[in-house]
PDB file of C-alpha atoms in Angstrom:
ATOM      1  CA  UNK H  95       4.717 -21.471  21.640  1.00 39.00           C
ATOM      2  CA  UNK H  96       3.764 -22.148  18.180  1.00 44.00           C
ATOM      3  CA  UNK H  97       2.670 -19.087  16.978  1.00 43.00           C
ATOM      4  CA  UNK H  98       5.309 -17.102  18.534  1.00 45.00           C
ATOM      5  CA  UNK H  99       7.057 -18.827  15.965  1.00 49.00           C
ATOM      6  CA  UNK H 100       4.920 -18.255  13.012  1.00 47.00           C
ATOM      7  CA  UNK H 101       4.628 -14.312  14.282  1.00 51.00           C
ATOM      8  CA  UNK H 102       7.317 -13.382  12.466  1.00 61.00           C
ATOM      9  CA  UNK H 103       7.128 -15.447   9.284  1.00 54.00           C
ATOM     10  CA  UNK H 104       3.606 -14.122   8.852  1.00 58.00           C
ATOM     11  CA  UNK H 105       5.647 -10.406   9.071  1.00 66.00           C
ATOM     12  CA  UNK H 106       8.185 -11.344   6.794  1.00 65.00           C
ATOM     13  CA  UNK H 107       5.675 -12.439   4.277  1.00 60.00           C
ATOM     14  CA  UNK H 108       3.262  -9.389   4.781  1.00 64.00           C
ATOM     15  CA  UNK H 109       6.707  -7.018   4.107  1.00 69.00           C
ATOM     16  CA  UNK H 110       7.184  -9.177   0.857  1.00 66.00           C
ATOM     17  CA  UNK H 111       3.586  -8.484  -0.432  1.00 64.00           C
ATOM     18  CA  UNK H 112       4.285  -4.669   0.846  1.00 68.00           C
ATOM     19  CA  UNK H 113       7.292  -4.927  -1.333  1.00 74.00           C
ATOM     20  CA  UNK H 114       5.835  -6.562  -4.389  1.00 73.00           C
ATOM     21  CA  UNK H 115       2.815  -4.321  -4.771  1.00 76.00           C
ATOM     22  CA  UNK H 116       4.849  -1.144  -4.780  1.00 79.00           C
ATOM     23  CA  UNK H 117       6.170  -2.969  -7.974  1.00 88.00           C
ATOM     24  CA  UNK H 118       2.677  -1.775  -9.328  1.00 87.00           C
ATOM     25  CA  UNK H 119       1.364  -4.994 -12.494  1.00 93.00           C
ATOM     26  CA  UNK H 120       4.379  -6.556 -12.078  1.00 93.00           C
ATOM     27  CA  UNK H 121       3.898  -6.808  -8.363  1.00 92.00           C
ATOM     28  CA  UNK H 122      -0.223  -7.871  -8.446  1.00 94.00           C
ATOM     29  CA  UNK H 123       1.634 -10.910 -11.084  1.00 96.00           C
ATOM     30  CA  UNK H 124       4.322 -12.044  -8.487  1.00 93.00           C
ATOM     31  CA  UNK H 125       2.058 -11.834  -5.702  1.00 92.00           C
ATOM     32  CA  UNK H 126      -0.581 -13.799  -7.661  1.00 94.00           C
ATOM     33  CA  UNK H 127       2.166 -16.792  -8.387  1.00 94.00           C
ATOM     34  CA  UNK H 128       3.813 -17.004  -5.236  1.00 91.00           C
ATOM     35  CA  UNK H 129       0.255 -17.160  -3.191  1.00 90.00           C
ATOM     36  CA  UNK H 130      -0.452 -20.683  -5.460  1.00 90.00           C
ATOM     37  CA  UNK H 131       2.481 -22.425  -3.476  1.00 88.00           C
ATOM     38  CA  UNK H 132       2.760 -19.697  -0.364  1.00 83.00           C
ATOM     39  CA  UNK H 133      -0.222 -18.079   1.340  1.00 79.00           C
ATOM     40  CA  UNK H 134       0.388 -14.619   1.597  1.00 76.00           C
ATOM     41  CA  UNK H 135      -1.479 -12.401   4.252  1.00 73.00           C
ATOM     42  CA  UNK H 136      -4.021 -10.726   1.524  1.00 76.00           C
ATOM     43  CA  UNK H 137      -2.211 -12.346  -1.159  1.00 84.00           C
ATOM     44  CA  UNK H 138      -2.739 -11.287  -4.704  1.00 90.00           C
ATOM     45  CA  UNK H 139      -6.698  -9.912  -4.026  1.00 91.00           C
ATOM     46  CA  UNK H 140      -5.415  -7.204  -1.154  1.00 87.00           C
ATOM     47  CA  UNK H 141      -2.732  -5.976  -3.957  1.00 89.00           C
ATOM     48  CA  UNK H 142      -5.602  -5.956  -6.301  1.00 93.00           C
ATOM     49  CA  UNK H 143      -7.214  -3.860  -4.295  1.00 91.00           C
ATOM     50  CA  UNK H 144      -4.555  -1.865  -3.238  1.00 88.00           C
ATOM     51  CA  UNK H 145      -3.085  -1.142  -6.355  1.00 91.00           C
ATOM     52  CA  UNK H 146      -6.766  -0.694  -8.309  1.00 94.00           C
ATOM     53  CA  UNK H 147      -7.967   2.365  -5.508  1.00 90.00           C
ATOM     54  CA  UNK H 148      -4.330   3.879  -5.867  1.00 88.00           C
ATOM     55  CA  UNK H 149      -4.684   4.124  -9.662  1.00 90.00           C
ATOM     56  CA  UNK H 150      -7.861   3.042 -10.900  1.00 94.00           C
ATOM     57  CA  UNK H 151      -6.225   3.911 -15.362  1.00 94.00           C
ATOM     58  CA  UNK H 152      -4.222   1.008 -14.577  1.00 94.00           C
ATOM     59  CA  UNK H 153      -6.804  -1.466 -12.901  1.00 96.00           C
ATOM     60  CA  UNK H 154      -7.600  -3.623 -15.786  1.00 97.00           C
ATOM     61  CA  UNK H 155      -3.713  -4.523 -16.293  1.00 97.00           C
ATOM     62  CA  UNK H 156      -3.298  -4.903 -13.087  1.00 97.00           C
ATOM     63  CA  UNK H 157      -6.397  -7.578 -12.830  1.00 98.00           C
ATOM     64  CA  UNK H 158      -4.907  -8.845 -16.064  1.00 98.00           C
ATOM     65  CA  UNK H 159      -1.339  -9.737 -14.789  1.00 97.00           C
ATOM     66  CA  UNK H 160      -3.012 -11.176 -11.167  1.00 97.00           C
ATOM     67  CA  UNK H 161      -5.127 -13.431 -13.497  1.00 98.00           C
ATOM     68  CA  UNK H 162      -2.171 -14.194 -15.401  1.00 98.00           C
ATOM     69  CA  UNK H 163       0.088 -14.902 -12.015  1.00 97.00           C
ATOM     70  CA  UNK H 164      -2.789 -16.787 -10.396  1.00 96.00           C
ATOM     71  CA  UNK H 165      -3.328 -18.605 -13.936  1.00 98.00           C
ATOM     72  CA  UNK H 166       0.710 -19.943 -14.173  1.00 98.00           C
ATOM     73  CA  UNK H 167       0.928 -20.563 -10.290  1.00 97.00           C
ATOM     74  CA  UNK H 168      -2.061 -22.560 -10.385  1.00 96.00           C
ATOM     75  CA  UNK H 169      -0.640 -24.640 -13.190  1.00 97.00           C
ATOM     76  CA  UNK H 170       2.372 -25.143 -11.994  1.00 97.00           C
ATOM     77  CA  UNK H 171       1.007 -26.634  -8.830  1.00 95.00           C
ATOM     78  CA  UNK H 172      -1.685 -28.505 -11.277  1.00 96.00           C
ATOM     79  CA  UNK H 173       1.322 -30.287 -13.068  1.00 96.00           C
ATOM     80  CA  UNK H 174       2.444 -31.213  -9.531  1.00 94.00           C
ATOM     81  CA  UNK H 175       0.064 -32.621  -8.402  1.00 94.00           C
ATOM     82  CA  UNK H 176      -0.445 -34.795 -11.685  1.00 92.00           C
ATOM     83  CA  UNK H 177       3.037 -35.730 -12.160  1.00 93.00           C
ATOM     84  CA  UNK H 178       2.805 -36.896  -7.938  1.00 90.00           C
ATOM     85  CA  UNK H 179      -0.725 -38.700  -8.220  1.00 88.00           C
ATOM     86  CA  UNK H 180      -2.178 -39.518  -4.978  1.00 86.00           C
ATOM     87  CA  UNK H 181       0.360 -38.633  -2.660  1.00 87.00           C
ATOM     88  CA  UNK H 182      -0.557 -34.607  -3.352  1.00 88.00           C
ATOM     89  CA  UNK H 183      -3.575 -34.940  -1.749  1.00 88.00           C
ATOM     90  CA  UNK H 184      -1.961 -36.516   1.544  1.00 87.00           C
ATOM     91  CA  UNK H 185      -3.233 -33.235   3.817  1.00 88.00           C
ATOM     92  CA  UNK H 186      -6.940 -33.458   2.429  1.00 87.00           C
ATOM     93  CA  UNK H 187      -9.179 -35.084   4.269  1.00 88.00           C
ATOM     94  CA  UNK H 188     -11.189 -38.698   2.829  1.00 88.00           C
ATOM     95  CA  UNK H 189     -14.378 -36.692   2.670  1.00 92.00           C
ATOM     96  CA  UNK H 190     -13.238 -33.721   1.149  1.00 89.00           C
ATOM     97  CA  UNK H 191     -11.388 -35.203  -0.972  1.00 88.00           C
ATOM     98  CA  UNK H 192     -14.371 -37.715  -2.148  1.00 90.00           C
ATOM     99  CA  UNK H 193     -17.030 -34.663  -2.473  1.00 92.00           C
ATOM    100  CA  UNK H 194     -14.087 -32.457  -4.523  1.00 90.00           C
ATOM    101  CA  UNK H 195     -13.673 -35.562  -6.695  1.00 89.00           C
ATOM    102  CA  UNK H 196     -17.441 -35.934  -7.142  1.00 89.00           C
ATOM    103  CA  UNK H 197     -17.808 -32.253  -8.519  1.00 90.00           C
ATOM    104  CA  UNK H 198     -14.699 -32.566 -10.890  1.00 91.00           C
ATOM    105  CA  UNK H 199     -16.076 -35.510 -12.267  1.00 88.00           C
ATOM    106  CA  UNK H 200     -19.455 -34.182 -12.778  1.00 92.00           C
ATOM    107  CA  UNK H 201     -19.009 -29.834 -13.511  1.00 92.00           C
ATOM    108  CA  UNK H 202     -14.649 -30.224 -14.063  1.00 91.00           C
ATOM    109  CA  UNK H 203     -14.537 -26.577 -15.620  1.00 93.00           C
ATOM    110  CA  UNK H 204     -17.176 -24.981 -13.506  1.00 95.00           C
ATOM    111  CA  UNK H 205     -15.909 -26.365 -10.265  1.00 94.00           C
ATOM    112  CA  UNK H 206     -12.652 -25.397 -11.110  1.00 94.00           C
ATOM    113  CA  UNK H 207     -13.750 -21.695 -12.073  1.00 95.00           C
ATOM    114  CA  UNK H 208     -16.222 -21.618  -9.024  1.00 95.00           C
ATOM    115  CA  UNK H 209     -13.381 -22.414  -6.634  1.00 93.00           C
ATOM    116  CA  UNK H 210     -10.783 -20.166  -8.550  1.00 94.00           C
ATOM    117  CA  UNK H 211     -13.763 -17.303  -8.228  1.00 94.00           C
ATOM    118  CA  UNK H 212     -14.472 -18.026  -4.222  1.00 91.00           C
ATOM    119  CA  UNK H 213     -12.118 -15.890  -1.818  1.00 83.00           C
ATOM    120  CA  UNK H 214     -10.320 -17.467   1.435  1.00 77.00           C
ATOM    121  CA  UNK H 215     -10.902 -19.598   3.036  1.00 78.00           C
ATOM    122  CA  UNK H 216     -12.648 -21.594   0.275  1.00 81.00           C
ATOM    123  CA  UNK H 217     -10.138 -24.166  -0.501  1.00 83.00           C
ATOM    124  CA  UNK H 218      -9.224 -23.570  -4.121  1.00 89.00           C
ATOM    125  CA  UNK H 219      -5.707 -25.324  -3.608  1.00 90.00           C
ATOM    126  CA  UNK H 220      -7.389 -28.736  -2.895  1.00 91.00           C
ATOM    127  CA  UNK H 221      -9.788 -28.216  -6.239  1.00 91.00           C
ATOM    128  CA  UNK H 222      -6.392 -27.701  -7.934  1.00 92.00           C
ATOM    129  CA  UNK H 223      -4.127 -30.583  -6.614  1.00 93.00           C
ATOM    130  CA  UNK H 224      -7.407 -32.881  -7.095  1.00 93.00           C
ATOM    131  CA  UNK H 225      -7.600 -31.759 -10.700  1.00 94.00           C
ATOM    132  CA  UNK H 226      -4.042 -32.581 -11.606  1.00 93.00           C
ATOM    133  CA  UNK H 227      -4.090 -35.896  -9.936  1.00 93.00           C
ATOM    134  CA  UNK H 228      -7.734 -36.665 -11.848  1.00 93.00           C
ATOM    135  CA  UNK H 229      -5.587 -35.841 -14.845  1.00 93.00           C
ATOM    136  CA  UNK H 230      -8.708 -33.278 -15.796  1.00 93.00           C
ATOM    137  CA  UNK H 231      -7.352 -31.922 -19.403  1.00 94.00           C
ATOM    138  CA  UNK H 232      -4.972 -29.376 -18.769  1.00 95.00           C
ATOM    139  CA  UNK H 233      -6.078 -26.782 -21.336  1.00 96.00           C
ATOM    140  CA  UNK H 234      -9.967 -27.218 -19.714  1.00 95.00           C
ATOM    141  CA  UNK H 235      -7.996 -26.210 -16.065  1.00 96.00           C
ATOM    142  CA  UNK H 236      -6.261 -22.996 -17.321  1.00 97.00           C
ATOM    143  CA  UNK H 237      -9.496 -21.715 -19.188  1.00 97.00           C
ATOM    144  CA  UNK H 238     -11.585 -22.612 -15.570  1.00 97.00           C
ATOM    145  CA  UNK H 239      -8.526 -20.897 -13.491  1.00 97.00           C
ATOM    146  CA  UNK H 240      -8.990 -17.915 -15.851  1.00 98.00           C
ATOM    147  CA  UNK H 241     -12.189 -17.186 -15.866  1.00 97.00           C
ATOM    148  CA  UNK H 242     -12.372 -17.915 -12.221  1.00 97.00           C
ATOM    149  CA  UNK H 243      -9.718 -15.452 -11.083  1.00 97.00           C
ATOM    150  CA  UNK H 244     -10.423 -12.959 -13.762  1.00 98.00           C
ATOM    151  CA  UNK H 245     -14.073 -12.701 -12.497  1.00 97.00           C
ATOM    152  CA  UNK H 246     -13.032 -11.910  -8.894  1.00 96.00           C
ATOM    153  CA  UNK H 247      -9.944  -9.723  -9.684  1.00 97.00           C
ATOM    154  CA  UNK H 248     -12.085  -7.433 -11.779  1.00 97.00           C
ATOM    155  CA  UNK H 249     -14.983  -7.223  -8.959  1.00 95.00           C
ATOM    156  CA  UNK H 250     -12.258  -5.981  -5.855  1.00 93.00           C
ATOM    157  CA  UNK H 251     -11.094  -4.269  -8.918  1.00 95.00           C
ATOM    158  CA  UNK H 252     -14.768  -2.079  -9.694  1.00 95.00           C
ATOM    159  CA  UNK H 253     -15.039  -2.142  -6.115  1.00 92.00           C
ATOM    160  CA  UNK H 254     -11.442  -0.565  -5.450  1.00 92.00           C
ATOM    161  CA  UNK H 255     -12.059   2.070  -7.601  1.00 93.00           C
ATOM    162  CA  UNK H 256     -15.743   2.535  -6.493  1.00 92.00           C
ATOM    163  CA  UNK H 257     -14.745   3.104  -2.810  1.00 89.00           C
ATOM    164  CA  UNK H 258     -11.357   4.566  -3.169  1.00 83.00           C
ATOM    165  CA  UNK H 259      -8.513   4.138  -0.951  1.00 76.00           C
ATOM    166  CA  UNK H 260     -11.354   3.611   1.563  1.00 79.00           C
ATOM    167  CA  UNK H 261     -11.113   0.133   0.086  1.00 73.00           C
ATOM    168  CA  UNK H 262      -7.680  -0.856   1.471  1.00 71.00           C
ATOM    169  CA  UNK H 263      -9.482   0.009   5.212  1.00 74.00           C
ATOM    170  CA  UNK H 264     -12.467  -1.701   4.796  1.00 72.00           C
ATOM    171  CA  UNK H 265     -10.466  -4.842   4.042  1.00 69.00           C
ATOM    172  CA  UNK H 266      -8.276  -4.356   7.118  1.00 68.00           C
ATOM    173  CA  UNK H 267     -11.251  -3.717   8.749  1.00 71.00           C
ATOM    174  CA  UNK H 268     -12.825  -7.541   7.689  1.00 61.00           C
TER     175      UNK H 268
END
């Protein structure tokens, strides 16, 4: 019964990714800072892809506005989390919560960039709660969400424009 609810929310948010990547840049940004708070159905890496195979002259600024989304969404939720303390990581589980605390504390920046780099269903959103509620320096965060995202936006981006709009099926496909 569930789920026939959520049926239609998931349609309404896959026709508001639709609608943002015909936007083209500007769309891959809004996608990317909406899917830090909202999990869209592909979220910012299908538009990537999308828009990257569709017109590979304009893949790096549309990797470069994703980043950029990804990068201010993240934040945002990062400043969250740190102004709320422990009560943002309610939903996480003791145990993941201990072992994500244990790798901030030891490799902050490359945990951070690791997890930012790692597609679904690696979950980047507890890395980033955790590090604004660890009160990791917020300048370290945005270069590790940068470098993260900007890694894997620019692969599905080579890889968009090395398979063509045979891309956007393989992804359906998987």
């Amino acid at each position: 019964m569930l789920l026939t609810h959520l049926i239609p929310f998931a349609d309404k948010l896959d026709a508001i990714k639709n609608w943002f990547i015909a936007f083209g840049p500007l769309g891959a940004f809004l996608i990317s800072l909406i899917d830090s708070f909202v999990p869209l159905p592909g979220g910012a890496d299908l538009a990537v892809i999308a828009l990257s195979a569709k017109s590979p002259a304009l893949a790096p600024v549309t990797v470069i506005a994703a980043t950029a989304g990804a990068v201010v969404g993240s934040t945002l939720l990062y400043l969250g989390a740190r102004r709320a303390g422990a009560a943002a990581l309610a939903k996480i589980s003791p145990e993941r919560r201990e072992r994500i605390e244990n790798l901030l504390g030891r490799y902050d920046v490359l945990s951070i960039a690791v997890a930012a780099l790692l597609p679904p269903p690696f979950p980047f959103k507890a890395f980033n709660l955790s590090a604004g509620v660890l009160k990791i320096h917020w300048v370290r965060f945005v270069i590790a969400v940068s470098i993260g995202r900007l890694v894997r936006f620019s692969l599905e981006a080579l890889l968009a424009i090395q398979f063509g709009e045979e891309a956007i099926e393989i992804i359906k496909r998987h």
